[in-house]
PDB file of C-alpha atoms in Angstrom:
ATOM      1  CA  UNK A   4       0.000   0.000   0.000  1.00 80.00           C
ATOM      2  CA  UNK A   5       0.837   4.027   0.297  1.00 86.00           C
ATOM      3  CA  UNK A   6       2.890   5.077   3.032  1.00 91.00           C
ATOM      4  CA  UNK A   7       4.357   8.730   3.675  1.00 94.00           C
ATOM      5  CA  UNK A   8       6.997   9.180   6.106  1.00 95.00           C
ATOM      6  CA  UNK A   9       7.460  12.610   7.379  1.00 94.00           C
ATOM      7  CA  UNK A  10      10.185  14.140  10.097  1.00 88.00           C
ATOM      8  CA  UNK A  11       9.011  14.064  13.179  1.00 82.00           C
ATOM      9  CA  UNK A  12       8.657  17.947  14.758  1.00 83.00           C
ATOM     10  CA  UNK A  13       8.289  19.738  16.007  1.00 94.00           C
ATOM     11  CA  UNK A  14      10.764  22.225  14.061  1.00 96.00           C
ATOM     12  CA  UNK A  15      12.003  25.682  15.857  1.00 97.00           C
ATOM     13  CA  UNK A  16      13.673  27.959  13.203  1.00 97.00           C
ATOM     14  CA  UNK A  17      15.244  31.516  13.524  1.00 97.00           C
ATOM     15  CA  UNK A  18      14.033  33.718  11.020  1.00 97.00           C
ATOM     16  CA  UNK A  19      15.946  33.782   7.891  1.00 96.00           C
ATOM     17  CA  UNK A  20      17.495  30.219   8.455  1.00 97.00           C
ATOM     18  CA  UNK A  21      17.271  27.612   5.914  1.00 97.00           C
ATOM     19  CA  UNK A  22      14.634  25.165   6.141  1.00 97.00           C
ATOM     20  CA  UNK A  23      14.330  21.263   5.308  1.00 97.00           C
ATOM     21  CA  UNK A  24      11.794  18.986   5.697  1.00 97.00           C
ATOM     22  CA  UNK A  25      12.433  15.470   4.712  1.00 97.00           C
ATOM     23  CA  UNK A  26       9.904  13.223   3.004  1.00 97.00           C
ATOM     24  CA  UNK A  27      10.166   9.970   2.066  1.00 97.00           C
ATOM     25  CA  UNK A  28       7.008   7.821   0.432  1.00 95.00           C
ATOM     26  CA  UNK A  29       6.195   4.421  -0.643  1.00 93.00           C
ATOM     27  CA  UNK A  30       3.741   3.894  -3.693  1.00 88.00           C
ATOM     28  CA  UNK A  31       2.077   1.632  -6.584  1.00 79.00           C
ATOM     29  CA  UNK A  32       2.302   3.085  -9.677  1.00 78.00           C
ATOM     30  CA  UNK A  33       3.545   6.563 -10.590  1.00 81.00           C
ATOM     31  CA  UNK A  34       2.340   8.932  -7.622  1.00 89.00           C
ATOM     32  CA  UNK A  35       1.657  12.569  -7.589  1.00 90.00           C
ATOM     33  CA  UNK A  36       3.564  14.350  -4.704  1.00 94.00           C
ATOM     34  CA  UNK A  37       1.464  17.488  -2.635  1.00 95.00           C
ATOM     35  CA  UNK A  38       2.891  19.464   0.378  1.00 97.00           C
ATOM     36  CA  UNK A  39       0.049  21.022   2.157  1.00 96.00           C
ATOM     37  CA  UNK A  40       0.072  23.592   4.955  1.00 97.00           C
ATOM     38  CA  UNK A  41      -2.665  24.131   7.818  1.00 95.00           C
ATOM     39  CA  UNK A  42      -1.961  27.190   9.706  1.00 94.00           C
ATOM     40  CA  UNK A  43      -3.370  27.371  13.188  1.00 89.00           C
ATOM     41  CA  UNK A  44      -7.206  27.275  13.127  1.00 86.00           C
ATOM     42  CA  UNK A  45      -7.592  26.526   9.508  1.00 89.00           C
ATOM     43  CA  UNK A  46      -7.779  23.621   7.181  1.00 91.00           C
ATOM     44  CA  UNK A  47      -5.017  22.409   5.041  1.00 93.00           C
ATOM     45  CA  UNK A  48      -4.099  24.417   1.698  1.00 94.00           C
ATOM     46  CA  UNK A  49      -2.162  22.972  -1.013  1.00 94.00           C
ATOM     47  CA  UNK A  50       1.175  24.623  -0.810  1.00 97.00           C
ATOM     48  CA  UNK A  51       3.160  22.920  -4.224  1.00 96.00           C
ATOM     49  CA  UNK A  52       3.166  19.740  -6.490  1.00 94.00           C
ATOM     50  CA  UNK A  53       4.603  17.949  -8.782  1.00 94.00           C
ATOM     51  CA  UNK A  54       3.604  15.267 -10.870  1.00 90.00           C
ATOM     52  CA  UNK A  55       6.203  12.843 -12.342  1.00 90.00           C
ATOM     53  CA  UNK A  56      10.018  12.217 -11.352  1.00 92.00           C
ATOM     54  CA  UNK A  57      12.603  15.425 -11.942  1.00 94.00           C
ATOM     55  CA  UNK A  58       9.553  17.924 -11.143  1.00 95.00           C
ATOM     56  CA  UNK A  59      10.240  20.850  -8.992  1.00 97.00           C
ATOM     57  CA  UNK A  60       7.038  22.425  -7.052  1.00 96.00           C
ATOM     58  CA  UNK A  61       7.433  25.592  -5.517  1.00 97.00           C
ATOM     59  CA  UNK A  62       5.298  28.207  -4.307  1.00 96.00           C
ATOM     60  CA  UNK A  63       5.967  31.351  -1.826  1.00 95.00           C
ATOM     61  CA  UNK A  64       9.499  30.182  -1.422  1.00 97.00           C
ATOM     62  CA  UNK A  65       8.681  27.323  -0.838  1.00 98.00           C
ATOM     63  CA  UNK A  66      10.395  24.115  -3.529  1.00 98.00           C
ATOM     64  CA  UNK A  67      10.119  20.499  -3.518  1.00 98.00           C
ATOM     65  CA  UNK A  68      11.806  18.121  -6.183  1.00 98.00           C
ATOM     66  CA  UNK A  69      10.492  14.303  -6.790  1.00 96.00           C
ATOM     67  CA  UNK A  70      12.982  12.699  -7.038  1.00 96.00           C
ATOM     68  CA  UNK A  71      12.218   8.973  -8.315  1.00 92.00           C
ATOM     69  CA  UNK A  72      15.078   7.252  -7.315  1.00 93.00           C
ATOM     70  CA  UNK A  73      15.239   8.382  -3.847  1.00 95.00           C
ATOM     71  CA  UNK A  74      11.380   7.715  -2.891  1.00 95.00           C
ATOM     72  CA  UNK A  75      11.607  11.573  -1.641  1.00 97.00           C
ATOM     73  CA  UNK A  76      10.016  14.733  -2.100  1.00 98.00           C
ATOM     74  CA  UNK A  77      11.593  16.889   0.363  1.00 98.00           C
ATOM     75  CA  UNK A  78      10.440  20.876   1.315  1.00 98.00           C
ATOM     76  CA  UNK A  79      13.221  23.501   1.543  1.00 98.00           C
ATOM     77  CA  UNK A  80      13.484  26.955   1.760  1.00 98.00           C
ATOM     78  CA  UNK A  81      15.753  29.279   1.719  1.00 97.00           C
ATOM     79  CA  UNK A  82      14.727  32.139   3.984  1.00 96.00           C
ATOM     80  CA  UNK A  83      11.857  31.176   6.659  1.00 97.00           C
ATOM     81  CA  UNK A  84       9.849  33.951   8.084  1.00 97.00           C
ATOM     82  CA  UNK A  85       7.322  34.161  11.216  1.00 96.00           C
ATOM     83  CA  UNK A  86       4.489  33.390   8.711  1.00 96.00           C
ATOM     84  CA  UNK A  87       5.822  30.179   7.912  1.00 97.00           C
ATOM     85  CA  UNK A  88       5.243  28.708  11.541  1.00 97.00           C
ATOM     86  CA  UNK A  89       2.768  26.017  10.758  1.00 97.00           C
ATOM     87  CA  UNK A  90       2.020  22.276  10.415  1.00 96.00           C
ATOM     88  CA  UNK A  91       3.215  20.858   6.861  1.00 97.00           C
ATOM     89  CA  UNK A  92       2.261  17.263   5.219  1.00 96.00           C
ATOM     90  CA  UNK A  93       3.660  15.768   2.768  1.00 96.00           C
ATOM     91  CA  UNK A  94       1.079  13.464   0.833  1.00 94.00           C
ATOM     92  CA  UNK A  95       0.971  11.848  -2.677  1.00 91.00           C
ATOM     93  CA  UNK A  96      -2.125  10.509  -4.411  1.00 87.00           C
ATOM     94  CA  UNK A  97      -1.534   7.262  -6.858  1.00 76.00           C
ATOM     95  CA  UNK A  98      -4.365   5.783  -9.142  1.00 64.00           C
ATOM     96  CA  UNK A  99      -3.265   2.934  -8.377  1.00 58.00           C
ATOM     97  CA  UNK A 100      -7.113   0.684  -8.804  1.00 51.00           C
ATOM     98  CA  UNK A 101      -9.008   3.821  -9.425  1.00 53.00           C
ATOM     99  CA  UNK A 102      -8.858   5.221  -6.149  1.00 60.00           C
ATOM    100  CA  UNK A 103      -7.277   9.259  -5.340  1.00 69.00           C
ATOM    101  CA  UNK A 104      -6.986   9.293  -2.244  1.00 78.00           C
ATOM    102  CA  UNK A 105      -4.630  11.268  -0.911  1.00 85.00           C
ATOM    103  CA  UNK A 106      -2.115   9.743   1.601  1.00 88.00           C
ATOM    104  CA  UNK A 107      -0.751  12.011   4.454  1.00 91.00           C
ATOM    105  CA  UNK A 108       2.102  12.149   6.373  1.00 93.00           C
ATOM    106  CA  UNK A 109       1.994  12.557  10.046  1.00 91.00           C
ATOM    107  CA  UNK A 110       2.620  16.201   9.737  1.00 94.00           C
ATOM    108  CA  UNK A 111       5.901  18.428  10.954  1.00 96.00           C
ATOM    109  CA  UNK A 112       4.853  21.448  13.071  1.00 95.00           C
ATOM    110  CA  UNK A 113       7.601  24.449  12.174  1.00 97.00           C
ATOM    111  CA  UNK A 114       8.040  27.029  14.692  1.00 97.00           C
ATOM    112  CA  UNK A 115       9.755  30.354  13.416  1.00 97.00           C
ATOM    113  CA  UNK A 116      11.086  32.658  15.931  1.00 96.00           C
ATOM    114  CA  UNK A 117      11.718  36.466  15.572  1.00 94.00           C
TER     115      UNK A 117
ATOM    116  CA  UNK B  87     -14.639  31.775  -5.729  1.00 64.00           C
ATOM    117  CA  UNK B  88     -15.935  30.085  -2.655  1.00 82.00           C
ATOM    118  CA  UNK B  89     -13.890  27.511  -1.357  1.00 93.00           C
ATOM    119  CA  UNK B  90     -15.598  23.959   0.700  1.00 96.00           C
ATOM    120  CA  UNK B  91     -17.496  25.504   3.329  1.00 97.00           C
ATOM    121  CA  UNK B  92     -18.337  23.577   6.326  1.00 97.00           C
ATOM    122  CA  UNK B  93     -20.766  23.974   9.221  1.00 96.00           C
ATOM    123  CA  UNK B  94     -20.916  25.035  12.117  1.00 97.00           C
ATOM    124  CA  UNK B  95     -17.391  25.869  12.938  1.00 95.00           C
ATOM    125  CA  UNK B  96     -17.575  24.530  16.346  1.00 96.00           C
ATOM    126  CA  UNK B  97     -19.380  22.557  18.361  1.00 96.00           C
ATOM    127  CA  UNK B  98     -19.828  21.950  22.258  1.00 97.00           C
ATOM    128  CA  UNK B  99     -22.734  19.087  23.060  1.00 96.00           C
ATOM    129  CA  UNK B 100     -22.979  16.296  25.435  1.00 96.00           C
ATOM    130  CA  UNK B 101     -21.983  12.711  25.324  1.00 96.00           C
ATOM    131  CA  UNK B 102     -25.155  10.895  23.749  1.00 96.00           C
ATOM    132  CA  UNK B 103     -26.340  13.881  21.987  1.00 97.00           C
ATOM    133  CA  UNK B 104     -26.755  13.377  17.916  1.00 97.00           C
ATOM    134  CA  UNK B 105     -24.107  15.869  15.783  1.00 97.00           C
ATOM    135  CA  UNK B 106     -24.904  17.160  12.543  1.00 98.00           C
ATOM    136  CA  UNK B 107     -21.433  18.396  10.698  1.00 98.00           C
ATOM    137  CA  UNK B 108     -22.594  19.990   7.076  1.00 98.00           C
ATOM    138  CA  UNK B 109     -20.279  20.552   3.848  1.00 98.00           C
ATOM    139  CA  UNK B 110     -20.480  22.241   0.792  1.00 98.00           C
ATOM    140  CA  UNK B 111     -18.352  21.335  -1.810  1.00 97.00           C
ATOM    141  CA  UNK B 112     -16.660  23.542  -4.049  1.00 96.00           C
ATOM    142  CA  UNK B 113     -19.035  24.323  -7.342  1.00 94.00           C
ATOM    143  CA  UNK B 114     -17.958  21.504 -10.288  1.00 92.00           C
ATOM    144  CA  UNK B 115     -16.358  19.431  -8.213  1.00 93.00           C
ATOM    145  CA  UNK B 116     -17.526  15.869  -7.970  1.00 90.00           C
ATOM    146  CA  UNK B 117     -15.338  14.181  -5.170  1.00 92.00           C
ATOM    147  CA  UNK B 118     -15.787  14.603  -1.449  1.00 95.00           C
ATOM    148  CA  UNK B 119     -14.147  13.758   1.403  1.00 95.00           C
ATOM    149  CA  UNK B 120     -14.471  13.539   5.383  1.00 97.00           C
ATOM    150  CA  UNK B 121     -11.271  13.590   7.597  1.00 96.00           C
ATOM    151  CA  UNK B 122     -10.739  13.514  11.175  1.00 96.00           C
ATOM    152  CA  UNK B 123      -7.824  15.013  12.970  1.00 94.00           C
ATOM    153  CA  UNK B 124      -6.554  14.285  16.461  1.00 92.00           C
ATOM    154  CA  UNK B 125      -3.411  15.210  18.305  1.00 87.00           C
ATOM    155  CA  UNK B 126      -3.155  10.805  18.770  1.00 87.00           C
ATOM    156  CA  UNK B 127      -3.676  10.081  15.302  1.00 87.00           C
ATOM    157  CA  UNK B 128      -3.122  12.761  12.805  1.00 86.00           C
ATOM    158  CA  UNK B 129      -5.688  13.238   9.796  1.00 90.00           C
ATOM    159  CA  UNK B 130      -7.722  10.532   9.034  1.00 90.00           C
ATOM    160  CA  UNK B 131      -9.977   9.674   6.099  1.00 92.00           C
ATOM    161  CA  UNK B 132     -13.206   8.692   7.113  1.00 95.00           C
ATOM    162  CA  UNK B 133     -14.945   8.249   3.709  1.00 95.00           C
ATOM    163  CA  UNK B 134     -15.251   9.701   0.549  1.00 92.00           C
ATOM    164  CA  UNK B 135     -18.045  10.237  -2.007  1.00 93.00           C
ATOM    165  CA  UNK B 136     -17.308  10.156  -5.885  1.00 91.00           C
ATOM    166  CA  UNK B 137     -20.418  11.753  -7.836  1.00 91.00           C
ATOM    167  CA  UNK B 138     -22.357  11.750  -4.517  1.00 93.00           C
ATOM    168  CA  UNK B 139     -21.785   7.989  -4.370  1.00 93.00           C
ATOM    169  CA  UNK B 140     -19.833   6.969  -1.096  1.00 92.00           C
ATOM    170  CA  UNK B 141     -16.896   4.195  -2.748  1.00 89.00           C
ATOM    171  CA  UNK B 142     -14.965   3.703   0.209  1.00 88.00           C
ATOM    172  CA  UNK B 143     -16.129   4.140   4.197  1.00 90.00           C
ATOM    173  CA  UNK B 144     -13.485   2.056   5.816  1.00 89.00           C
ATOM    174  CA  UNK B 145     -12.408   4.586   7.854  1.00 90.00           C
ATOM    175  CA  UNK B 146     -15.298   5.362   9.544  1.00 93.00           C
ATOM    176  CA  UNK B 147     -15.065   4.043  12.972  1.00 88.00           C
ATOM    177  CA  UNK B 148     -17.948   2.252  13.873  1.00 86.00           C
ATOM    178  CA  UNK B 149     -21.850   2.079  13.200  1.00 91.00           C
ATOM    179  CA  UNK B 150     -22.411   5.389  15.385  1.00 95.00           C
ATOM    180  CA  UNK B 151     -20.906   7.565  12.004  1.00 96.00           C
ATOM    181  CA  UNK B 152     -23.158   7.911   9.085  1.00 97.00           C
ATOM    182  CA  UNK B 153     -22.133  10.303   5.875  1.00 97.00           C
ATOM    183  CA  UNK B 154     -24.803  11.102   3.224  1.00 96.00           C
ATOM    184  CA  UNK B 155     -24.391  13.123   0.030  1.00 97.00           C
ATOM    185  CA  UNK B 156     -27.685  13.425  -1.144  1.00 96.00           C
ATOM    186  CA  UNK B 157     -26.793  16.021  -4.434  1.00 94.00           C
ATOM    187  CA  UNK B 158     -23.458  17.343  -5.574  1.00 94.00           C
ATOM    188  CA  UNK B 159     -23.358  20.189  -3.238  1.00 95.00           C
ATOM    189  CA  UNK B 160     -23.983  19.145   0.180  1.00 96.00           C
ATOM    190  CA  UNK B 161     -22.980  16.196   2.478  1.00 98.00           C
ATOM    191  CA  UNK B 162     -23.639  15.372   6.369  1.00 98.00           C
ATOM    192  CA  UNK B 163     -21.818  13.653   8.826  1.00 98.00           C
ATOM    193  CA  UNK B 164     -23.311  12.322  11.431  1.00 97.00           C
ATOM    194  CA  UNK B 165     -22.635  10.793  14.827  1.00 97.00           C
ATOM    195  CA  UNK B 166     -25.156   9.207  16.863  1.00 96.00           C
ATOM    196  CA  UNK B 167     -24.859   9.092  19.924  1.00 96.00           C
ATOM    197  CA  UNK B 168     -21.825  10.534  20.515  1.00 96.00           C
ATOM    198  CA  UNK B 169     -18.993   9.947  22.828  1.00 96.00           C
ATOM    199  CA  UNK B 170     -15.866  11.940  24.636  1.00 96.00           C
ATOM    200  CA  UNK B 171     -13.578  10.286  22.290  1.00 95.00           C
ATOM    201  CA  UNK B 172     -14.930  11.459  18.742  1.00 96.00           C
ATOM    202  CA  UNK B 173     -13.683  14.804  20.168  1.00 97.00           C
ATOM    203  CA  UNK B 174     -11.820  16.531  17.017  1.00 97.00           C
ATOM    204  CA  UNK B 175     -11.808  18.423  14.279  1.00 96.00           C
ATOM    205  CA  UNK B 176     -13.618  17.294  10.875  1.00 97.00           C
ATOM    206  CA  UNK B 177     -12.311  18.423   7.511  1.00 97.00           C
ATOM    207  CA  UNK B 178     -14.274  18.083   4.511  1.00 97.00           C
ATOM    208  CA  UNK B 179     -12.397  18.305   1.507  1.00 95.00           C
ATOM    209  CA  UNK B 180     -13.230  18.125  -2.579  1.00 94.00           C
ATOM    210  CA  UNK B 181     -11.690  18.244  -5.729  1.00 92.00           C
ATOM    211  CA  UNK B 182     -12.467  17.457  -9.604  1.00 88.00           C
ATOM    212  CA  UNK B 183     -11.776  13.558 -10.681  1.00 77.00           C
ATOM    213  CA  UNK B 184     -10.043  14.494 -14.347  1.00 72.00           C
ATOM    214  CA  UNK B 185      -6.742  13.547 -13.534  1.00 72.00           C
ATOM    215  CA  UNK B 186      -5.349  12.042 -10.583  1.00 67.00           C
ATOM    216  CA  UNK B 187      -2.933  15.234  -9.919  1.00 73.00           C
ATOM    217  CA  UNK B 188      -5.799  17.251  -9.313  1.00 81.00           C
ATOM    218  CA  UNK B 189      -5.403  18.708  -5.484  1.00 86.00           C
ATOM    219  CA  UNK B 190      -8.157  18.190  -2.439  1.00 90.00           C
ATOM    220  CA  UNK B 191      -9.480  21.492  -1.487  1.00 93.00           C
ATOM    221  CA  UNK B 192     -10.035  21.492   1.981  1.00 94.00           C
ATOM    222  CA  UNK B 193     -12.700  23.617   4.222  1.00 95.00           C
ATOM    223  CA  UNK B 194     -11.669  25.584   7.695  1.00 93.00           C
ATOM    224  CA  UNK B 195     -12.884  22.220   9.831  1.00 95.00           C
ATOM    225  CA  UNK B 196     -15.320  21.537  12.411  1.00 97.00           C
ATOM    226  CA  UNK B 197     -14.040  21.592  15.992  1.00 96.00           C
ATOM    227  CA  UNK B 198     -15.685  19.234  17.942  1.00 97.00           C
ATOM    228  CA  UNK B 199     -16.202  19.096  21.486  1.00 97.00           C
ATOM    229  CA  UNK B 200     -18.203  16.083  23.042  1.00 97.00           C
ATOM    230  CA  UNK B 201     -18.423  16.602  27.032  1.00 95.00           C
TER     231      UNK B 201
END
């Protein structure tokens, strides 16, 4: 079956330091790859994708590469800011028997302090 | 454009009381989904509707949940009766079935409080 294997957080950042959060997934068939975001009080937003092996999401300075042969699809970037601090899940969706459903991670809480 | 809108926000009630949590989808699109999310166990799917058919409610936990999706742009979840533990908060999410790459939209969540 799908699996998605998150770091565990939570994360505490300064702001302006670099930020990685590692993602690793299992999958039948050729998965789509999603980072969401839920700030606090709010439902989860889609944040980037990508689609097939070698794509690069990226979105508010946010980037994410799938990378095939590594089973990852890990979230960097380069300059974090207070309005970062929230949970992020990596998830992918595979159509694998007709289903999409989306398979989440556990979820990485990032803190970002002034 | 309006995004999934659920109903109410929150809700207090006590154990044995029935819940009503309401969604409306987002205008076109023909998939829905019901998640729970707990500090214990993260976001869980409870079922999920394709063209207001339910094809797969394995997640719901036991015979006290009920979903419905009686037209394209409104589903229930219910929960009767209902206990301390279902204490959460209920996403409803929804998207378009074209292509598997399309993304779930989700709503702002029920918060659920079961005394």
């Amino acid at each position: 079956g799908n699996s998605v294997t998150q770091m565990e957080g939570p994360v505490t950042l300064s702001e302006e330091a670099f930020l990685t959060i590692n993602c690793t997934y299992t999958a039948t068939g050729y998965p789509s790859l999603f980072w969401y975001v839920q700030y606090p009080g709010e439902g989860l937003q889609l944040l980037l994708k990508a689609t097939k092996a070698d794509d690069k999401g990226s979105n508010k300075g946010f980037e994410a590469t799938y990378r095939k042969e590594t089973t990852s699809f890990h979230l960097e970037k380069g300059s974090v800011q207070v309005s970062d601090s929230a949970v992020y899940f990596c998830a992918l969706i595979s159509s694998g028997a007709g289903s999409y459903q989306l398979t989440f991670g556990k979820g990485t809480k990032l803190s970002v302090i002034p | 454009d309006a995004g999934v809108i659920q109903s109410p926000r929150h809700e207090v009630t006590e154990m044995g009381q029935e819940v009503t949590l309401r969604c409306k989808p987002i205008s076109g699109h023909n998939s829905l989904f019901w998640y729970r999310q707990t500090m214990m166990r993260g976001l869980e799917l409870l079922i999920y509707f394709n063209n207001n058919v339910p094809i797969d409610d394995s997640g719901m936990p036991e015979d006290r949940f009920s979903a419905k999706m009686p037209n394209a742009s409104f589903s229930t979840l219910k929960i009767q009766p209902s206990e301390p533990r279902d204490s959460a908060v209920y996403f409803c999410a929804s998207r378009t079935t074209g292509t598997v790459n399309q993304p779930q939209h989700f709503g702002d969540g029920t918060r659920l409080s079961i005394l």
